[in-house]
PDB file of C-alpha atoms in Angstrom:
ATOM      1  CA  MET A1017      17.044  16.916  -3.833  1.00  0.00           C
ATOM      2  CA  SER A1018      13.286  16.785  -4.357  1.00  0.00           C
ATOM      3  CA  VAL A1019      11.509  16.955  -7.675  1.00  0.00           C
ATOM      4  CA  VAL A1020       8.124  15.923  -8.986  1.00  0.00           C
ATOM      5  CA  ALA A1021       8.572  12.461 -10.475  1.00  0.00           C
ATOM      6  CA  VAL A1022       6.551  12.833 -13.643  1.00  0.00           C
ATOM      7  CA  ALA A1023       7.820  10.967 -16.688  1.00  0.00           C
ATOM      8  CA  PRO A1024       7.328  12.821 -19.982  1.00  0.00           C
ATOM      9  CA  GLU A1025       6.025  10.956 -22.996  1.00  0.00           C
ATOM     10  CA  ARG A1026       8.841   9.511 -25.071  1.00  0.00           C
ATOM     11  CA  THR A1027       9.160   7.122 -27.936  1.00  0.00           C
ATOM     12  CA  ALA A1028      10.012   3.634 -26.719  1.00  0.00           C
ATOM     13  CA  ALA A1029      13.726   3.310 -27.377  1.00  0.00           C
ATOM     14  CA  GLY A1030      16.776   1.895 -25.692  1.00  0.00           C
ATOM     15  CA  ALA A1031      16.138  -1.852 -25.983  1.00  0.00           C
ATOM     16  CA  ILE A1032      19.433  -3.716 -25.540  1.00  0.00           C
ATOM     17  CA  SER A1033      19.900  -7.283 -26.746  1.00  0.00           C
ATOM     18  CA  ILE A1034      23.031  -9.150 -25.643  1.00  0.00           C
ATOM     19  CA  ARG A1035      23.277 -12.565 -27.275  1.00  0.00           C
ATOM     20  CA  GLU A1036      25.925 -15.213 -26.618  1.00  0.00           C
ATOM     21  CA  VAL A1037      28.592 -12.558 -26.055  1.00  0.00           C
ATOM     22  CA  GLY A1038      32.133 -13.720 -25.397  1.00  0.00           C
ATOM     23  CA  LYS A1039      35.249 -11.708 -24.644  1.00  0.00           C
ATOM     24  CA  SER A1040      38.770 -13.029 -24.167  1.00  0.00           C
ATOM     25  CA  TYR A1041      42.159 -11.394 -23.696  1.00  0.00           C
ATOM     26  CA  GLY A1042      45.580 -12.690 -24.687  1.00  0.00           C
ATOM     27  CA  GLU A1043      46.579 -15.975 -26.278  1.00  0.00           C
ATOM     28  CA  GLY A1044      47.911 -19.396 -25.319  1.00  0.00           C
ATOM     29  CA  LYS A1045      48.524 -19.988 -21.616  1.00  0.00           C
ATOM     30  CA  GLY A1046      47.992 -16.292 -20.923  1.00  0.00           C
ATOM     31  CA  ARG A1047      44.498 -16.264 -22.436  1.00  0.00           C
ATOM     32  CA  VAL A1048      41.786 -15.010 -20.102  1.00  0.00           C
ATOM     33  CA  VAL A1049      38.102 -15.564 -20.885  1.00  0.00           C
ATOM     34  CA  ALA A1050      36.246 -12.642 -19.314  1.00  0.00           C
ATOM     35  CA  LEU A1051      32.794 -13.318 -20.815  1.00  0.00           C
ATOM     36  CA  GLU A1052      31.361 -16.515 -22.268  1.00  0.00           C
ATOM     37  CA  ARG A1053      27.902 -17.041 -23.813  1.00  0.00           C
ATOM     38  CA  CYS A1054      26.547 -14.035 -21.941  1.00  0.00           C
ATOM     39  CA  SER A1055      22.934 -13.351 -22.932  1.00  0.00           C
ATOM     40  CA  PHE A1056      20.101 -11.152 -21.676  1.00  0.00           C
ATOM     41  CA  GLU A1057      17.593  -8.534 -22.858  1.00  0.00           C
ATOM     42  CA  ILE A1058      16.897  -5.061 -21.474  1.00  0.00           C
ATOM     43  CA  ALA A1059      13.531  -3.483 -22.287  1.00  0.00           C
ATOM     44  CA  PRO A1060      13.192   0.163 -23.351  1.00  0.00           C
ATOM     45  CA  GLY A1061      13.113   2.406 -20.292  1.00  0.00           C
ATOM     46  CA  GLU A1062      14.228  -0.364 -17.936  1.00  0.00           C
ATOM     47  CA  PHE A1063      16.637   0.241 -15.045  1.00  0.00           C
ATOM     48  CA  ARG A1064      18.819  -2.894 -15.167  1.00  0.00           C
ATOM     49  CA  VAL A1065      21.466  -3.448 -12.504  1.00  0.00           C
ATOM     50  CA  ILE A1066      24.322  -5.939 -12.860  1.00  0.00           C
ATOM     51  CA  VAL A1067      26.027  -7.395  -9.774  1.00  0.00           C
ATOM     52  CA  GLY A1068      28.555 -10.163  -9.285  1.00  0.00           C
ATOM     53  CA  PRO A1069      31.924 -11.042  -7.765  1.00  0.00           C
ATOM     54  CA  SER A1070      35.006  -9.016  -8.643  1.00  0.00           C
ATOM     55  CA  GLY A1071      36.452  -9.955 -12.008  1.00  0.00           C
ATOM     56  CA  CYS A1072      33.210 -11.454 -13.347  1.00  0.00           C
ATOM     57  CA  GLY A1073      33.145  -9.193 -16.409  1.00  0.00           C
ATOM     58  CA  LYS A1074      30.571  -6.557 -15.370  1.00  0.00           C
ATOM     59  CA  THR A1075      32.609  -3.583 -16.533  1.00  0.00           C
ATOM     60  CA  THR A1076      33.899  -5.514 -19.547  1.00  0.00           C
ATOM     61  CA  LEU A1077      30.301  -5.984 -20.666  1.00  0.00           C
ATOM     62  CA  LEU A1078      29.399  -2.321 -20.118  1.00  0.00           C
ATOM     63  CA  ASN A1079      32.481  -1.231 -22.065  1.00  0.00           C
ATOM     64  CA  ALA A1080      31.473  -3.479 -24.966  1.00  0.00           C
ATOM     65  CA  VAL A1081      28.029  -1.851 -25.087  1.00  0.00           C
ATOM     66  CA  ALA A1082      29.654   1.589 -24.969  1.00  0.00           C
ATOM     67  CA  GLY A1083      32.049   0.687 -27.790  1.00  0.00           C
ATOM     68  CA  PHE A1084      35.269   0.977 -25.807  1.00  0.00           C
ATOM     69  CA  HIS A1085      36.577  -2.460 -26.774  1.00  0.00           C
ATOM     70  CA  PRO A1086      35.650  -5.347 -29.093  1.00  0.00           C
ATOM     71  CA  ILE A1087      33.882  -8.588 -28.295  1.00  0.00           C
ATOM     72  CA  THR A1088      35.174 -11.994 -29.370  1.00  0.00           C
ATOM     73  CA  GLU A1089      31.864 -13.773 -29.975  1.00  0.00           C
ATOM     74  CA  GLY A1090      28.130 -13.106 -30.145  1.00  0.00           C
ATOM     75  CA  GLU A1091      26.397  -9.814 -30.804  1.00  0.00           C
ATOM     76  CA  ILE A1092      25.001  -6.707 -29.110  1.00  0.00           C
ATOM     77  CA  ARG A1093      22.048  -4.796 -30.564  1.00  0.00           C
ATOM     78  CA  LEU A1094      20.395  -1.501 -29.685  1.00  0.00           C
ATOM     79  CA  ASP A1095      16.763  -1.228 -30.792  1.00  0.00           C
ATOM     80  CA  GLY A1096      17.391  -4.053 -33.244  1.00  0.00           C
ATOM     81  CA  GLU A1097      20.404  -2.357 -34.843  1.00  0.00           C
ATOM     82  CA  LEU A1098      23.690  -4.260 -34.664  1.00  0.00           C
ATOM     83  CA  LEU A1099      26.261  -2.488 -32.504  1.00  0.00           C
ATOM     84  CA  CYS A1100      28.849  -5.250 -32.621  1.00  0.00           C
ATOM     85  CA  GLY A1101      28.914  -8.847 -33.740  1.00  0.00           C
ATOM     86  CA  PRO A1102      29.931 -10.900 -36.788  1.00  0.00           C
ATOM     87  CA  GLY A1103      32.020  -8.695 -39.037  1.00  0.00           C
ATOM     88  CA  VAL A1104      31.800  -5.749 -36.621  1.00  0.00           C
ATOM     89  CA  PRO A1105      33.773  -6.770 -33.524  1.00  0.00           C
ATOM     90  CA  GLN A1106      33.631  -3.351 -31.864  1.00  0.00           C
ATOM     91  CA  ALA A1107      30.691  -0.984 -31.524  1.00  0.00           C
ATOM     92  CA  ARG A1108      31.176   2.586 -32.596  1.00  0.00           C
ATOM     93  CA  PRO A1109      30.821   4.946 -29.600  1.00  0.00           C
ATOM     94  CA  GLY A1110      27.878   7.269 -30.059  1.00  0.00           C
ATOM     95  CA  ALA A1111      25.674   9.847 -28.384  1.00  0.00           C
ATOM     96  CA  ASP A1112      22.918   7.222 -28.126  1.00  0.00           C
ATOM     97  CA  ARG A1113      24.962   5.560 -25.346  1.00  0.00           C
ATOM     98  CA  VAL A1114      26.446   7.871 -22.693  1.00  0.00           C
ATOM     99  CA  VAL A1115      28.721   6.620 -19.908  1.00  0.00           C
ATOM    100  CA  VAL A1116      29.087   7.983 -16.364  1.00  0.00           C
ATOM    101  CA  PHE A1117      32.336   6.673 -14.887  1.00  0.00           C
ATOM    102  CA  GLN A1118      33.542   6.123 -11.315  1.00  0.00           C
ATOM    103  CA  HIS A1119      35.774   9.193 -11.508  1.00  0.00           C
ATOM    104  CA  SER A1120      34.820  12.711 -12.525  1.00  0.00           C
ATOM    105  CA  THR A1121      35.110  13.604 -16.198  1.00  0.00           C
ATOM    106  CA  LEU A1122      33.775  17.157 -15.927  1.00  0.00           C
ATOM    107  CA  PHE A1123      35.860  19.726 -17.811  1.00  0.00           C
ATOM    108  CA  PRO A1124      37.553  21.673 -14.992  1.00  0.00           C
ATOM    109  CA  TRP A1125      37.918  24.833 -17.077  1.00  0.00           C
ATOM    110  CA  MET A1126      34.173  25.010 -17.804  1.00  0.00           C
ATOM    111  CA  THR A1127      31.345  26.120 -15.545  1.00  0.00           C
ATOM    112  CA  VAL A1128      28.599  23.694 -14.586  1.00  0.00           C
ATOM    113  CA  LEU A1129      26.285  25.243 -17.195  1.00  0.00           C
ATOM    114  CA  ASP A1130      28.891  24.983 -19.940  1.00  0.00           C
ATOM    115  CA  ASN A1131      29.669  21.362 -19.004  1.00  0.00           C
ATOM    116  CA  VAL A1132      26.004  20.395 -19.335  1.00  0.00           C
ATOM    117  CA  THR A1133      25.588  22.401 -22.541  1.00  0.00           C
ATOM    118  CA  TYR A1134      28.707  21.078 -24.246  1.00  0.00           C
ATOM    119  CA  GLY A1135      27.414  17.736 -25.574  1.00  0.00           C
ATOM    120  CA  PRO A1136      24.241  18.883 -27.356  1.00  0.00           C
ATOM    121  CA  VAL A1137      26.073  21.848 -28.925  1.00  0.00           C
ATOM    122  CA  VAL A1138      29.039  19.792 -30.171  1.00  0.00           C
ATOM    123  CA  GLN A1139      26.655  17.181 -31.566  1.00  0.00           C
ATOM    124  CA  GLY A1140      24.953  19.978 -33.523  1.00  0.00           C
ATOM    125  CA  ARG A1141      21.496  18.990 -32.321  1.00  0.00           C
ATOM    126  CA  VAL A1142      20.541  22.401 -30.919  1.00  0.00           C
ATOM    127  CA  LYS A1143      21.816  25.938 -30.904  1.00  0.00           C
ATOM    128  CA  ARG A1144      23.805  27.160 -27.921  1.00  0.00           C
ATOM    129  CA  GLU A1145      21.051  29.275 -26.339  1.00  0.00           C
ATOM    130  CA  GLU A1146      18.495  26.483 -26.626  1.00  0.00           C
ATOM    131  CA  ALA A1147      20.990  24.058 -25.071  1.00  0.00           C
ATOM    132  CA  ARG A1148      21.651  26.463 -22.198  1.00  0.00           C
ATOM    133  CA  GLU A1149      17.934  26.854 -21.525  1.00  0.00           C
ATOM    134  CA  ARG A1150      17.476  23.079 -21.475  1.00  0.00           C
ATOM    135  CA  ALA A1151      20.541  22.697 -19.233  1.00  0.00           C
ATOM    136  CA  ARG A1152      19.096  25.144 -16.699  1.00  0.00           C
ATOM    137  CA  GLU A1153      15.846  23.160 -16.634  1.00  0.00           C
ATOM    138  CA  LEU A1154      17.676  19.878 -16.054  1.00  0.00           C
ATOM    139  CA  LEU A1155      19.885  21.360 -13.344  1.00  0.00           C
ATOM    140  CA  ALA A1156      16.860  22.827 -11.565  1.00  0.00           C
ATOM    141  CA  GLY A1157      15.054  19.502 -11.791  1.00  0.00           C
ATOM    142  CA  ALA A1158      18.060  17.827 -10.173  1.00  0.00           C
ATOM    143  CA  GLY A1159      18.138  20.316  -7.302  1.00  0.00           C
ATOM    144  CA  LEU A1160      21.154  22.119  -8.727  1.00  0.00           C
ATOM    145  CA  ALA A1161      19.660  25.550  -9.455  1.00  0.00           C
ATOM    146  CA  GLY A1162      22.201  28.210  -8.524  1.00  0.00           C
ATOM    147  CA  SER A1163      25.221  26.073  -9.386  1.00  0.00           C
ATOM    148  CA  GLU A1164      25.337  27.079 -13.062  1.00  0.00           C
ATOM    149  CA  GLY A1165      28.257  29.485 -12.698  1.00  0.00           C
ATOM    150  CA  LEU A1166      30.402  27.282 -10.469  1.00  0.00           C
ATOM    151  CA  TYR A1167      33.451  25.339 -11.653  1.00  0.00           C
ATOM    152  CA  PRO A1168      33.977  21.618 -10.922  1.00  0.00           C
ATOM    153  CA  GLY A1169      36.721  22.406  -8.393  1.00  0.00           C
ATOM    154  CA  GLU A1170      34.154  24.298  -6.322  1.00  0.00           C
ATOM    155  CA  LEU A1171      31.758  21.339  -6.088  1.00  0.00           C
ATOM    156  CA  SER A1172      31.555  18.529  -3.564  1.00  0.00           C
ATOM    157  CA  SER A1173      32.031  15.017  -4.956  1.00  0.00           C
ATOM    158  CA  GLY A1174      28.307  14.300  -4.663  1.00  0.00           C
ATOM    159  CA  VAL A1175      27.255  17.476  -6.451  1.00  0.00           C
ATOM    160  CA  ALA A1176      29.872  16.920  -9.158  1.00  0.00           C
ATOM    161  CA  ARG A1177      28.545  13.419  -9.773  1.00  0.00           C
ATOM    162  CA  ARG A1178      24.998  14.754  -9.986  1.00  0.00           C
ATOM    163  CA  VAL A1179      26.161  17.292 -12.572  1.00  0.00           C
ATOM    164  CA  GLU A1180      27.758  14.473 -14.585  1.00  0.00           C
ATOM    165  CA  ILE A1181      24.489  12.549 -14.671  1.00  0.00           C
ATOM    166  CA  VAL A1182      22.602  15.682 -15.725  1.00  0.00           C
ATOM    167  CA  ARG A1183      25.230  16.302 -18.423  1.00  0.00           C
ATOM    168  CA  ALA A1184      24.678  12.765 -19.704  1.00  0.00           C
ATOM    169  CA  LEU A1185      20.887  13.199 -19.791  1.00  0.00           C
ATOM    170  CA  ALA A1186      21.267  16.522 -21.637  1.00  0.00           C
ATOM    171  CA  CYS A1187      22.541  14.512 -24.616  1.00  0.00           C
ATOM    172  CA  GLU A1188      19.177  12.665 -24.648  1.00  0.00           C
ATOM    173  CA  PRO A1189      20.778   9.223 -25.008  1.00  0.00           C
ATOM    174  CA  ARG A1190      18.804   6.075 -25.615  1.00  0.00           C
ATOM    175  CA  VAL A1191      20.916   4.317 -22.970  1.00  0.00           C
ATOM    176  CA  LEU A1192      22.677   5.636 -19.879  1.00  0.00           C
ATOM    177  CA  LEU A1193      25.612   3.453 -18.770  1.00  0.00           C
ATOM    178  CA  LEU A1194      26.772   3.866 -15.162  1.00  0.00           C
ATOM    179  CA  ASP A1195      29.851   2.041 -13.877  1.00  0.00           C
ATOM    180  CA  GLU A1196      29.752   2.144 -10.054  1.00  0.00           C
ATOM    181  CA  PRO A1197      29.162   5.917 -10.084  1.00  0.00           C
ATOM    182  CA  PHE A1198      28.726   6.159  -6.293  1.00  0.00           C
ATOM    183  CA  ARG A1199      31.662   3.968  -5.291  1.00  0.00           C
ATOM    184  CA  GLY A1200      33.786   5.437  -2.496  1.00  0.00           C
ATOM    185  CA  MET A1201      31.113   7.873  -1.283  1.00  0.00           C
ATOM    186  CA  ASP A1202      30.151   7.942   2.384  1.00  0.00           C
ATOM    187  CA  SER A1203      26.820   6.338   3.229  1.00  0.00           C
ATOM    188  CA  ILE A1204      24.895   9.608   3.605  1.00  0.00           C
ATOM    189  CA  THR A1205      26.129  11.069   0.324  1.00  0.00           C
ATOM    190  CA  LYS A1206      25.489   7.763  -1.437  1.00  0.00           C
ATOM    191  CA  SER A1207      21.908   7.678  -0.120  1.00  0.00           C
ATOM    192  CA  VAL A1208      21.259  11.197  -1.400  1.00  0.00           C
ATOM    193  CA  MET A1209      22.778  10.333  -4.778  1.00  0.00           C
ATOM    194  CA  GLN A1210      20.716   7.159  -5.125  1.00  0.00           C
ATOM    195  CA  GLN A1211      17.505   9.059  -4.415  1.00  0.00           C
ATOM    196  CA  GLY A1212      18.529  11.772  -6.840  1.00  0.00           C
ATOM    197  CA  LEU A1213      19.240   9.255  -9.590  1.00  0.00           C
ATOM    198  CA  LEU A1214      15.846   7.623  -9.055  1.00  0.00           C
ATOM    199  CA  GLU A1215      14.136  10.992  -9.360  1.00  0.00           C
ATOM    200  CA  LEU A1216      15.987  11.762 -12.594  1.00  0.00           C
ATOM    201  CA  TYR A1217      15.095   8.295 -13.900  1.00  0.00           C
ATOM    202  CA  ASP A1218      11.420   8.771 -13.029  1.00  0.00           C
ATOM    203  CA  ARG A1219      11.437  12.024 -15.014  1.00  0.00           C
ATOM    204  CA  SER A1220      13.299  10.736 -18.089  1.00  0.00           C
ATOM    205  CA  ARG A1221      12.619   6.967 -18.184  1.00  0.00           C
ATOM    206  CA  VAL A1222      15.847   6.519 -20.125  1.00  0.00           C
ATOM    207  CA  THR A1223      17.150   2.946 -20.291  1.00  0.00           C
ATOM    208  CA  ILE A1224      19.855   2.483 -17.644  1.00  0.00           C
ATOM    209  CA  LEU A1225      22.520  -0.198 -17.360  1.00  0.00           C
ATOM    210  CA  PHE A1226      24.059   0.188 -13.897  1.00  0.00           C
ATOM    211  CA  ILE A1227      27.068  -1.719 -12.522  1.00  0.00           C
ATOM    212  CA  THR A1228      27.597  -2.073  -8.764  1.00  0.00           C
ATOM    213  CA  HIS A1229      29.032  -4.275  -6.016  1.00  0.00           C
ATOM    214  CA  ASP A1230      26.461  -2.935  -3.527  1.00  0.00           C
ATOM    215  CA  ILE A1231      23.546  -5.368  -3.305  1.00  0.00           C
ATOM    216  CA  GLU A1232      21.231  -3.032  -1.366  1.00  0.00           C
ATOM    217  CA  GLU A1233      21.932  -0.323  -3.937  1.00  0.00           C
ATOM    218  CA  ALA A1234      21.127  -2.772  -6.739  1.00  0.00           C
ATOM    219  CA  VAL A1235      17.731  -3.706  -5.290  1.00  0.00           C
ATOM    220  CA  PHE A1236      16.830  -0.132  -4.317  1.00  0.00           C
ATOM    221  CA  LEU A1237      17.540   1.251  -7.792  1.00  0.00           C
ATOM    222  CA  GLY A1238      16.818  -1.548 -10.225  1.00  0.00           C
ATOM    223  CA  SER A1239      13.747  -2.716 -12.085  1.00  0.00           C
ATOM    224  CA  ARG A1240      15.588  -6.012 -12.458  1.00  0.00           C
ATOM    225  CA  VAL A1241      18.889  -7.215 -10.993  1.00  0.00           C
ATOM    226  CA  SER A1242      21.062  -9.627 -12.957  1.00  0.00           C
ATOM    227  CA  VAL A1243      23.693 -11.660 -11.104  1.00  0.00           C
ATOM    228  CA  MET A1244      26.768 -12.594 -13.112  1.00  0.00           C
ATOM    229  CA  SER A1245      28.702 -15.779 -12.576  1.00  0.00           C
ATOM    230  CA  THR A1246      32.341 -15.942 -11.659  1.00  0.00           C
ATOM    231  CA  ARG A1247      34.723 -15.792 -14.628  1.00  0.00           C
ATOM    232  CA  PRO A1248      33.985 -16.506 -17.384  1.00  0.00           C
ATOM    233  CA  GLY A1249      31.078 -14.164 -16.823  1.00  0.00           C
ATOM    234  CA  ARG A1250      27.526 -14.877 -17.903  1.00  0.00           C
ATOM    235  CA  VAL A1251      24.154 -13.971 -16.413  1.00  0.00           C
ATOM    236  CA  GLN A1252      23.407 -16.670 -13.861  1.00  0.00           C
ATOM    237  CA  ALA A1253      20.033 -15.316 -12.705  1.00  0.00           C
ATOM    238  CA  THR A1254      17.801 -12.250 -13.016  1.00  0.00           C
ATOM    239  CA  ILE A1255      15.467 -11.127 -10.241  1.00  0.00           C
ATOM    240  CA  ASP A1256      12.473  -8.853 -10.820  1.00  0.00           C
ATOM    241  CA  VAL A1257      12.309  -6.077  -8.244  1.00  0.00           C
ATOM    242  CA  ASP A1258       8.559  -5.763  -7.694  1.00  0.00           C
ATOM    243  CA  ILE A1259       8.779  -2.696  -5.455  1.00  0.00           C
ATOM    244  CA  PRO A1260       6.559   0.122  -6.790  1.00  0.00           C
ATOM    245  CA  ARG A1261       7.983   3.391  -8.097  1.00  0.00           C
ATOM    246  CA  PRO A1262       8.610   6.113  -7.182  1.00  0.00           C
ATOM    247  CA  ARG A1263      10.791   4.678  -4.430  1.00  0.00           C
ATOM    248  CA  GLU A1264      11.661   6.394  -1.191  1.00  0.00           C
ATOM    249  CA  VAL A1265      14.265   5.445   1.414  1.00  0.00           C
ATOM    250  CA  GLY A1266      11.489   3.974   3.561  1.00  0.00           C
ATOM    251  CA  VAL A1267      11.437   0.864   1.362  1.00  0.00           C
ATOM    252  CA  LEU A1268      14.907  -0.037   2.676  1.00  0.00           C
ATOM    253  CA  THR A1269      13.339  -1.425   5.852  1.00  0.00           C
ATOM    254  CA  SER A1270      10.336  -3.096   4.222  1.00  0.00           C
ATOM    255  CA  PRO A1271      10.021  -6.907   4.443  1.00  0.00           C
ATOM    256  CA  ARG A1272       9.919  -7.288   0.646  1.00  0.00           C
ATOM    257  CA  PHE A1273      13.077  -5.229   0.178  1.00  0.00           C
ATOM    258  CA  ARG A1274      14.938  -7.305   2.781  1.00  0.00           C
ATOM    259  CA  GLU A1275      13.675 -10.503   1.126  1.00  0.00           C
ATOM    260  CA  LEU A1276      14.951  -9.423  -2.304  1.00  0.00           C
ATOM    261  CA  VAL A1277      18.306  -8.359  -0.862  1.00  0.00           C
ATOM    262  CA  GLY A1278      18.593 -11.797   0.706  1.00  0.00           C
ATOM    263  CA  GLN A1279      17.864 -13.533  -2.606  1.00  0.00           C
ATOM    264  CA  VAL A1280      20.463 -11.507  -4.508  1.00  0.00           C
ATOM    265  CA  SER A1281      23.000 -11.849  -1.687  1.00  0.00           C
ATOM    266  CA  GLU A1282      22.723 -15.629  -1.684  1.00  0.00           C
ATOM    267  CA  LEU A1283      23.312 -15.778  -5.430  1.00  0.00           C
ATOM    268  CA  VAL A1284      26.305 -13.429  -5.275  1.00  0.00           C
ATOM    269  CA  ARG A1285      27.807 -15.253  -2.288  1.00  0.00           C
ATOM    270  CA  GLY A1286      27.539 -18.540  -4.168  1.00  0.00           C
ATOM    271  CA  GLU A1287      29.441 -17.090  -7.122  1.00  0.00           C
ATOM    272  CA  ALA A1288      32.012 -15.476  -4.829  1.00  0.00           C
ATOM    273  CA  ARG A1289      32.633 -18.864  -3.168  1.00  0.00           C
ATOM    274  CA  ARG A1290      33.165 -20.460  -6.570  1.00  0.00           C
ATOM    275  CA  ALA A1291      35.584 -17.675  -7.526  1.00  0.00           C
ATOM    276  CA  PHE A1292      37.533 -18.182  -4.279  1.00  0.00           C
ATOM    277  CA  GLU A1293      37.702 -21.947  -4.739  1.00  0.00           C
ATOM    278  CA  ALA A1294      38.831 -21.562  -8.365  1.00  0.00           C
ATOM    279  CA  GLY A1295      41.589 -19.201  -7.215  1.00  0.00           C
ATOM    280  CA  GLU A1296      42.756 -21.672  -4.597  1.00  0.00           C
ATOM    281  CA  ARG A1297      42.923 -24.450  -7.201  1.00  0.00           C
ATOM    282  CA  GLU A1298      44.998 -22.234  -9.486  1.00  0.00           C
ATOM    283  CA  LEU A1299      47.438 -21.576  -6.653  1.00  0.00           C
ATOM    284  CA  ALA A1300      47.706 -25.238  -5.662  1.00  0.00           C
TER     285      ALA A1300
END
């Protein structure tokens, strides 16, 4: 998958502000605090990656931004506009925030071209033929020319995931939300997918919020990597990834890449130890 990484001009949009966000489930002794006083800012066009131990609230936070469930405290804003907060506990899902999940959500009865075209047409932003022309351009740019007439059942898992990302970008969202989209892939397929995502990002410069457990993936993809604490989740530290773009797989062996991976790993290991110790105390 090789494309020319030229970012088109676009209006700066996609700034996310997460301020003192809390999220709890249940009541009384069964109450679980998933997020507590979680705060950070994402700049327009930034590729922000969130890592942390299992159960730290990464996906909970992404789902709150997407509007899939309410928050208990704090507020979330997109380009200064309140998504959820005081008086509005749950954001309204919208085309300005598109989610790519761990598992395929392509419509199996539609061709690749129709899957990519569907969103813009249903939203009423463009006519069908214009949407199809744009979809062909995006598919070609993602190395998927020739796949337009195929159905999801005829695609490999890696190609299907690439189509899903293209389908999300076809909606021209302000924010692209990815929840461990490459989880479960073999190392070769994952490497190809990571490079493909970077190329699509370099072309679109859409704001990305990306959730992963893979620390090397986080550093390779991200502009900044935020490490979340063990539950209740909050951002413990954020590391700037000062590796130039566009990025190629060769950076994976560079001294600076290995240094950054070490920094993030140490932070995540510290939180994982705290999570383990807290679990042992609960069992005692």
